[in-house]
């Protein structure tokens, strides 16, 4: 693993790393913000998963999260959104292939060779953090967040691993991917025709079929009402209905005038990090 970029920020360090991933079978990149508190204590960790066409840099450069992360004393880890490289399968479209991993473990050829983003985020990346940054980050205190496709990833990973993640935050999340064009396209390509396999990566389905009163992580979902993808692709109402059925804690904040962009994320990221920090015991 090597550092490819670093910047001092609000007394802490914003760095980018590259390493060879056994899970994805290629070199992967992730960003890590370590707050000043990490210089003398182990700090809790928030994983941020970005959306379609993004890399590990979008959130780091646009959200303005470092200030409040430094104040709260939390680390933020932002992995890339897919495997990449000349040998990695791709399509000449924005919503499939490189930059569009959908945080699933692909089962269909040629995607299954590299597209194992679920395992990368859930297992390999935390193991790497524990090995290389174990004296600075406390992996017994984790939360997960994301935007759009990454909001879908955060919801699914958090709901499938409720013993790991204290809380889930999402902006403009794809809440019911089995029922929208983005999800149908990605899942049929990566996972094949078995819709039971699709359901394992659908937050609304996972929540609807959870045991009533099960100890699911609390969810805060931020949704702009001027978001052009809201009606066709995102479906927050499906998650709300599933939460009611499961007796789960899901708060959806609908914001007039806000769209799908990082201007929206930057406006409310402080509130979301404080929400996650509270459940991580900060």
mmCIF file of C-alpha atoms in Angstrom:
data_model
loop_
_atom_site.group_PDB
_atom_site.id
_atom_site.type_symbol
_atom_site.label_atom_id
_atom_site.label_comp_id
_atom_site.label_asym_id
_atom_site.label_seq_id
_atom_site.Cartn_x
_atom_site.Cartn_y
_atom_site.Cartn_z
ATOM 1 C CA UNK A 1 0.000 0.000 0.000
ATOM 2 C CA UNK A 2 1.286 3.468 -0.802
ATOM 3 C CA UNK A 3 0.210 7.075 -0.332
ATOM 4 C CA UNK A 4 -0.613 8.777 -3.632
ATOM 5 C CA UNK A 5 -1.860 12.122 -2.284
ATOM 6 C CA UNK A 6 -1.985 13.927 1.064
ATOM 7 C CA UNK A 7 -3.141 17.265 2.453
ATOM 8 C CA UNK A 8 -3.231 18.787 5.922
ATOM 9 C CA UNK A 9 -6.857 19.639 6.734
ATOM 10 C CA UNK A 10 -8.335 21.099 9.925
ATOM 11 C CA UNK A 11 -5.410 19.773 11.926
ATOM 12 C CA UNK A 12 -5.761 16.250 10.545
ATOM 13 C CA UNK A 13 -4.667 14.509 7.352
ATOM 14 C CA UNK A 14 -6.562 13.792 4.167
ATOM 15 C CA UNK A 15 -4.761 11.055 2.248
ATOM 16 C CA UNK A 16 -5.340 8.756 -0.723
ATOM 17 C CA UNK A 17 -3.922 5.246 -0.848
ATOM 18 C CA UNK A 18 -3.589 2.574 -3.506
ATOM 19 C CA UNK A 19 -3.173 -1.121 -2.828
ATOM 20 C CA UNK A 20 -3.644 -4.449 -4.538
ATOM 21 C CA UNK A 21 -7.002 -5.972 -3.674
ATOM 22 C CA UNK A 22 -7.215 -9.744 -3.499
ATOM 23 C CA UNK A 23 -11.008 -9.432 -3.391
ATOM 24 C CA UNK A 24 -11.303 -7.412 -6.596
ATOM 25 C CA UNK A 25 -8.204 -8.808 -8.291
ATOM 26 C CA UNK A 26 -6.824 -5.394 -9.205
ATOM 27 C CA UNK A 27 -5.362 -2.249 -7.676
ATOM 28 C CA UNK A 28 -7.903 -0.294 -5.634
ATOM 29 C CA UNK A 29 -7.859 3.257 -4.312
ATOM 30 C CA UNK A 30 -9.407 4.699 -1.178
ATOM 31 C CA UNK A 31 -9.300 8.023 0.668
ATOM 32 C CA UNK A 32 -8.889 8.341 4.423
ATOM 33 C CA UNK A 33 -9.364 11.397 6.618
ATOM 34 C CA UNK A 34 -7.741 11.080 10.040
ATOM 35 C CA UNK A 35 -8.754 13.847 12.475
ATOM 36 C CA UNK A 36 -6.306 15.434 14.927
ATOM 37 C CA UNK A 37 -7.627 13.170 17.703
ATOM 38 C CA UNK A 38 -6.183 10.150 15.872
ATOM 39 C CA UNK A 39 -2.693 11.340 16.771
ATOM 40 C CA UNK A 40 -3.246 10.352 20.410
ATOM 41 C CA UNK A 41 -6.307 8.083 20.488
ATOM 42 C CA UNK A 42 -8.278 5.561 18.417
ATOM 43 C CA UNK A 43 -11.237 7.195 16.685
ATOM 44 C CA UNK A 44 -14.495 5.768 15.278
ATOM 45 C CA UNK A 45 -14.861 5.221 11.535
ATOM 46 C CA UNK A 46 -17.461 6.308 8.990
ATOM 47 C CA UNK A 47 -17.409 4.633 5.567
ATOM 48 C CA UNK A 48 -18.629 6.866 2.724
ATOM 49 C CA UNK A 49 -19.808 5.178 -0.479
ATOM 50 C CA UNK A 50 -20.111 7.377 -3.560
ATOM 51 C CA UNK A 51 -22.468 7.215 -6.515
ATOM 52 C CA UNK A 52 -22.448 6.504 -10.232
ATOM 53 C CA UNK A 53 -19.463 7.899 -12.199
ATOM 54 C CA UNK A 54 -17.718 8.925 -8.951
ATOM 55 C CA UNK A 55 -14.344 7.902 -7.564
ATOM 56 C CA UNK A 56 -12.947 8.100 -4.040
ATOM 57 C CA UNK A 57 -12.208 11.803 -4.644
ATOM 58 C CA UNK A 58 -15.693 13.269 -5.170
ATOM 59 C CA UNK A 59 -16.804 13.260 -1.553
ATOM 60 C CA UNK A 60 -13.382 14.239 -0.264
ATOM 61 C CA UNK A 61 -13.117 17.264 -2.546
ATOM 62 C CA UNK A 62 -16.726 18.474 -2.633
ATOM 63 C CA UNK A 63 -18.600 17.644 0.571
ATOM 64 C CA UNK A 64 -16.570 19.746 3.024
ATOM 65 C CA UNK A 65 -16.787 17.016 5.656
ATOM 66 C CA UNK A 66 -13.301 17.398 7.140
ATOM 67 C CA UNK A 67 -14.147 20.335 9.395
ATOM 68 C CA UNK A 68 -16.880 18.580 11.357
ATOM 69 C CA UNK A 69 -15.002 15.243 11.253
ATOM 70 C CA UNK A 70 -12.068 17.010 12.916
ATOM 71 C CA UNK A 71 -14.377 18.573 15.496
ATOM 72 C CA UNK A 72 -16.088 15.277 16.320
ATOM 73 C CA UNK A 73 -12.931 13.186 16.166
ATOM 74 C CA UNK A 74 -14.050 10.670 13.544
ATOM 75 C CA UNK A 75 -12.216 9.112 10.612
ATOM 76 C CA UNK A 76 -13.852 8.965 7.176
ATOM 77 C CA UNK A 77 -12.964 6.233 4.689
ATOM 78 C CA UNK A 78 -14.069 6.693 1.072
ATOM 79 C CA UNK A 79 -13.370 3.769 -1.284
ATOM 80 C CA UNK A 80 -13.614 3.931 -5.056
ATOM 81 C CA UNK A 81 -16.958 2.937 -6.575
ATOM 82 C CA UNK A 82 -15.715 -0.061 -8.582
ATOM 83 C CA UNK A 83 -12.670 -2.038 -9.631
ATOM 84 C CA UNK A 84 -10.707 -0.387 -12.429
ATOM 85 C CA UNK A 85 -8.002 -1.255 -14.944
ATOM 86 C CA UNK A 86 -7.384 -2.427 -18.477
ATOM 87 C CA UNK A 87 -8.271 -6.017 -17.566
ATOM 88 C CA UNK A 88 -11.472 -5.066 -15.723
ATOM 89 C CA UNK A 89 -14.747 -5.516 -17.627
ATOM 90 C CA UNK A 90 -16.463 -2.293 -18.648
ATOM 91 C CA UNK A 91 -19.291 -0.860 -20.722
ATOM 92 C CA UNK A 92 -19.401 2.424 -22.605
ATOM 93 C CA UNK A 93 -22.264 3.730 -20.456
ATOM 94 C CA UNK A 94 -22.259 5.685 -17.203
ATOM 95 C CA UNK A 95 -24.460 3.312 -15.195
ATOM 96 C CA UNK A 96 -22.691 -0.001 -15.751
ATOM 97 C CA UNK A 97 -19.089 -1.181 -15.459
ATOM 98 C CA UNK A 98 -16.223 0.891 -14.128
ATOM 99 C CA UNK A 99 -17.537 3.636 -11.850
ATOM 100 C CA UNK A 100 -20.773 1.694 -11.353
ATOM 101 C CA UNK A 101 -20.028 -1.297 -9.143
ATOM 102 C CA UNK A 102 -23.340 -1.067 -7.217
ATOM 103 C CA UNK A 103 -21.642 -2.582 -4.138
ATOM 104 C CA UNK A 104 -22.610 -6.145 -5.083
ATOM 105 C CA UNK A 105 -20.651 -9.370 -5.525
ATOM 106 C CA UNK A 106 -21.198 -10.109 -9.204
ATOM 107 C CA UNK A 107 -21.952 -13.703 -10.142
ATOM 108 C CA UNK A 108 -22.084 -13.377 -13.944
ATOM 109 C CA UNK A 109 -19.140 -13.524 -16.353
ATOM 110 C CA UNK A 110 -17.093 -11.441 -17.050
ATOM 111 C CA UNK A 111 -18.093 -9.255 -14.088
ATOM 112 C CA UNK A 112 -17.579 -11.873 -11.380
ATOM 113 C CA UNK A 113 -13.800 -11.795 -11.891
ATOM 114 C CA UNK A 114 -13.399 -8.319 -10.392
ATOM 115 C CA UNK A 115 -16.747 -6.832 -9.337
ATOM 116 C CA UNK A 116 -16.894 -7.854 -5.690
ATOM 117 C CA UNK A 117 -17.453 -4.491 -4.071
ATOM 118 C CA UNK A 118 -19.679 -5.852 -1.295
ATOM 119 C CA UNK A 119 -16.906 -8.061 0.056
ATOM 120 C CA UNK A 120 -14.341 -5.325 -0.516
ATOM 121 C CA UNK A 121 -16.225 -2.800 1.630
ATOM 122 C CA UNK A 122 -17.451 -5.254 4.278
ATOM 123 C CA UNK A 123 -14.306 -7.346 4.745
ATOM 124 C CA UNK A 124 -11.113 -6.434 2.896
ATOM 125 C CA UNK A 125 -11.085 -2.675 3.482
ATOM 126 C CA UNK A 126 -11.792 -2.933 7.247
ATOM 127 C CA UNK A 127 -9.133 -5.634 7.546
ATOM 128 C CA UNK A 128 -6.671 -3.340 5.804
ATOM 129 C CA UNK A 129 -7.581 -0.469 8.128
ATOM 130 C CA UNK A 130 -7.113 -2.690 11.163
ATOM 131 C CA UNK A 131 -3.725 -3.867 9.905
ATOM 132 C CA UNK A 132 -2.312 -0.502 8.849
ATOM 133 C CA UNK A 133 -4.147 1.994 11.055
ATOM 134 C CA UNK A 134 -5.126 -0.100 14.067
ATOM 135 C CA UNK A 135 -3.529 2.343 16.500
ATOM 136 C CA UNK A 136 -5.540 5.248 15.064
ATOM 137 C CA UNK A 137 -8.986 3.863 14.190
ATOM 138 C CA UNK A 138 -11.427 1.976 16.422
ATOM 139 C CA UNK A 139 -13.203 -0.626 14.303
ATOM 140 C CA UNK A 140 -15.527 -1.525 17.157
ATOM 141 C CA UNK A 141 -17.252 1.796 16.398
ATOM 142 C CA UNK A 142 -18.327 1.951 12.753
ATOM 143 C CA UNK A 143 -21.085 3.677 10.768
ATOM 144 C CA UNK A 144 -21.780 3.835 7.058
ATOM 145 C CA UNK A 145 -23.073 6.507 4.686
ATOM 146 C CA UNK A 146 -23.377 7.213 0.990
ATOM 147 C CA UNK A 147 -24.979 9.033 -1.931
ATOM 148 C CA UNK A 148 -27.227 7.712 -4.715
ATOM 149 C CA UNK A 149 -25.746 4.336 -5.766
ATOM 150 C CA UNK A 150 -23.571 4.689 -2.664
ATOM 151 C CA UNK A 151 -26.643 5.404 -0.562
ATOM 152 C CA UNK A 152 -28.008 2.092 -1.811
ATOM 153 C CA UNK A 153 -24.707 0.455 -0.862
ATOM 154 C CA UNK A 154 -24.688 2.008 2.605
ATOM 155 C CA UNK A 155 -28.265 0.910 3.301
ATOM 156 C CA UNK A 156 -27.699 -2.650 2.112
ATOM 157 C CA UNK A 157 -24.371 -3.125 3.886
ATOM 158 C CA UNK A 158 -25.649 -1.559 7.100
ATOM 159 C CA UNK A 159 -28.857 -3.613 7.116
ATOM 160 C CA UNK A 160 -27.069 -6.875 6.306
ATOM 161 C CA UNK A 161 -24.505 -6.252 9.056
ATOM 162 C CA UNK A 162 -26.461 -4.687 11.928
ATOM 163 C CA UNK A 163 -23.971 -5.978 14.491
ATOM 164 C CA UNK A 164 -21.219 -3.993 12.777
ATOM 165 C CA UNK A 165 -22.675 -0.609 11.906
ATOM 166 C CA UNK A 166 -24.116 1.641 14.592
ATOM 167 C CA UNK A 167 -26.098 3.817 12.166
ATOM 168 C CA UNK A 168 -26.703 4.474 8.464
ATOM 169 C CA UNK A 169 -26.823 7.791 6.629
ATOM 170 C CA UNK A 170 -27.829 8.270 2.999
ATOM 171 C CA UNK A 171 -28.368 11.075 0.526
ATOM 172 C CA UNK A 172 -30.597 10.574 -2.534
ATOM 173 C CA UNK A 173 -30.330 6.807 -2.122
ATOM 174 C CA UNK A 174 -31.580 4.184 -4.570
ATOM 175 C CA UNK A 175 -33.901 2.654 -1.982
ATOM 176 C CA UNK A 176 -35.671 -0.031 -4.042
ATOM 177 C CA UNK A 177 -33.263 -0.982 -6.860
ATOM 178 C CA UNK A 178 -35.146 -4.133 -7.921
ATOM 179 C CA UNK A 179 -37.997 -1.862 -9.038
ATOM 180 C CA UNK A 180 -36.146 0.934 -10.872
ATOM 181 C CA UNK A 181 -34.236 1.141 -14.177
ATOM 182 C CA UNK A 182 -30.770 1.669 -12.660
ATOM 183 C CA UNK A 183 -31.097 -1.360 -10.410
ATOM 184 C CA UNK A 184 -32.763 -3.622 -12.969
ATOM 185 C CA UNK A 185 -29.986 -2.908 -15.474
ATOM 186 C CA UNK A 186 -27.151 -3.425 -13.010
ATOM 187 C CA UNK A 187 -28.592 -6.438 -11.208
ATOM 188 C CA UNK A 188 -29.556 -8.329 -14.361
ATOM 189 C CA UNK A 189 -26.027 -7.771 -15.688
ATOM 190 C CA UNK A 190 -24.063 -8.504 -12.523
ATOM 191 C CA UNK A 191 -26.351 -11.065 -10.859
ATOM 192 C CA UNK A 192 -28.292 -12.688 -13.704
ATOM 193 C CA UNK A 193 -32.022 -13.371 -13.876
ATOM 194 C CA UNK A 194 -32.569 -14.713 -10.351
ATOM 195 C CA UNK A 195 -34.560 -11.991 -8.635
ATOM 196 C CA UNK A 196 -34.049 -13.712 -5.267
ATOM 197 C CA UNK A 197 -30.376 -12.820 -5.651
ATOM 198 C CA UNK A 198 -31.381 -9.247 -6.444
ATOM 199 C CA UNK A 199 -33.405 -9.014 -3.236
ATOM 200 C CA UNK A 200 -30.240 -9.556 -1.175
ATOM 201 C CA UNK A 201 -29.092 -6.139 -2.405
ATOM 202 C CA UNK A 202 -32.378 -4.246 -2.059
ATOM 203 C CA UNK A 203 -32.667 -2.170 1.125
ATOM 204 C CA UNK A 204 -36.460 -1.982 1.062
ATOM 205 C CA UNK A 205 -36.802 -5.731 0.636
ATOM 206 C CA UNK A 206 -34.219 -6.442 3.335
ATOM 207 C CA UNK A 207 -35.992 -4.156 5.777
ATOM 208 C CA UNK A 208 -39.483 -5.421 4.926
ATOM 209 C CA UNK A 209 -38.445 -8.995 5.670
ATOM 210 C CA UNK A 210 -36.516 -8.232 8.855
ATOM 211 C CA UNK A 211 -37.916 -9.572 12.096
ATOM 212 C CA UNK A 212 -40.350 -7.106 13.613
ATOM 213 C CA UNK A 213 -38.494 -5.119 16.229
ATOM 214 C CA UNK A 214 -35.116 -6.497 15.135
ATOM 215 C CA UNK A 215 -32.140 -4.403 16.211
ATOM 216 C CA UNK A 216 -31.556 -2.716 12.852
ATOM 217 C CA UNK A 217 -29.331 0.367 12.711
ATOM 218 C CA UNK A 218 -31.192 3.689 12.715
ATOM 219 C CA UNK A 219 -31.325 5.329 9.278
ATOM 220 C CA UNK A 220 -31.269 9.001 8.323
ATOM 221 C CA UNK A 221 -32.174 9.581 4.656
ATOM 222 C CA UNK A 222 -31.847 13.011 3.055
ATOM 223 C CA UNK A 223 -33.833 13.604 -0.136
ATOM 224 C CA UNK A 224 -34.041 16.734 -2.281
ATOM 225 C CA UNK A 225 -37.453 17.353 -3.834
ATOM 226 C CA UNK A 226 -35.888 18.985 -6.915
ATOM 227 C CA UNK A 227 -33.925 15.794 -7.612
ATOM 228 C CA UNK A 228 -34.527 14.792 -11.225
ATOM 229 C CA UNK A 229 -34.032 11.112 -10.365
ATOM 230 C CA UNK A 230 -36.476 11.030 -7.447
ATOM 231 C CA UNK A 231 -39.613 9.626 -9.060
ATOM 232 C CA UNK A 232 -38.088 7.104 -11.440
ATOM 233 C CA UNK A 233 -34.950 5.870 -9.676
ATOM 234 C CA UNK A 234 -34.885 6.502 -5.916
ATOM 235 C CA UNK A 235 -38.207 5.487 -4.282
ATOM 236 C CA UNK A 236 -37.693 6.599 -0.652
ATOM 237 C CA UNK A 237 -41.344 5.826 0.017
ATOM 238 C CA UNK A 238 -40.577 2.103 -0.460
ATOM 239 C CA UNK A 239 -38.036 2.260 2.369
ATOM 240 C CA UNK A 240 -40.469 4.134 4.600
ATOM 241 C CA UNK A 241 -43.159 1.508 4.022
ATOM 242 C CA UNK A 242 -40.702 -1.296 4.741
ATOM 243 C CA UNK A 243 -39.537 0.421 7.918
ATOM 244 C CA UNK A 244 -43.102 0.744 9.157
ATOM 245 C CA UNK A 245 -43.641 -2.967 8.528
ATOM 246 C CA UNK A 246 -40.428 -3.907 10.351
ATOM 247 C CA UNK A 247 -40.776 -1.415 13.180
ATOM 248 C CA UNK A 248 -37.414 0.065 12.203
ATOM 249 C CA UNK A 249 -36.141 3.594 12.801
ATOM 250 C CA UNK A 250 -35.988 5.428 9.464
ATOM 251 C CA UNK A 251 -36.220 9.207 9.154
ATOM 252 C CA UNK A 252 -36.608 10.682 5.668
ATOM 253 C CA UNK A 253 -35.996 14.418 5.431
ATOM 254 C CA UNK A 254 -37.440 15.890 2.251
ATOM 255 C CA UNK A 255 -35.879 19.227 1.288
ATOM 256 C CA UNK A 256 -37.588 21.703 -1.000
ATOM 257 C CA UNK A 257 -35.427 23.025 -3.846
ATOM 258 C CA UNK A 258 -32.479 20.663 -3.368
ATOM 259 C CA UNK A 259 -31.280 18.380 -6.152
ATOM 260 C CA UNK A 260 -28.988 15.349 -6.576
ATOM 261 C CA UNK A 261 -25.706 17.257 -6.476
ATOM 262 C CA UNK A 262 -22.883 17.734 -4.018
ATOM 263 C CA UNK A 263 -24.267 21.195 -3.231
ATOM 264 C CA UNK A 264 -27.058 19.249 -1.504
ATOM 265 C CA UNK A 265 -24.637 16.948 0.299
ATOM 266 C CA UNK A 266 -22.402 19.807 1.436
ATOM 267 C CA UNK A 267 -25.415 21.617 2.900
ATOM 268 C CA UNK A 268 -26.426 18.799 5.237
ATOM 269 C CA UNK A 269 -23.288 16.669 5.738
ATOM 270 C CA UNK A 270 -22.628 18.208 9.152
ATOM 271 C CA UNK A 271 -26.023 17.054 10.426
ATOM 272 C CA UNK A 272 -25.448 13.547 9.100
ATOM 273 C CA UNK A 273 -21.996 13.167 10.612
ATOM 274 C CA UNK A 274 -23.339 14.337 13.972
ATOM 275 C CA UNK A 275 -26.157 11.787 13.659
ATOM 276 C CA UNK A 276 -23.681 8.964 12.973
ATOM 277 C CA UNK A 277 -21.291 10.151 15.690
ATOM 278 C CA UNK A 278 -24.046 10.079 18.289
ATOM 279 C CA UNK A 279 -24.740 6.402 17.661
ATOM 280 C CA UNK A 280 -21.014 5.622 17.684
ATOM 281 C CA UNK A 281 -20.801 7.065 21.174
ATOM 282 C CA UNK A 282 -19.061 10.335 20.319
#
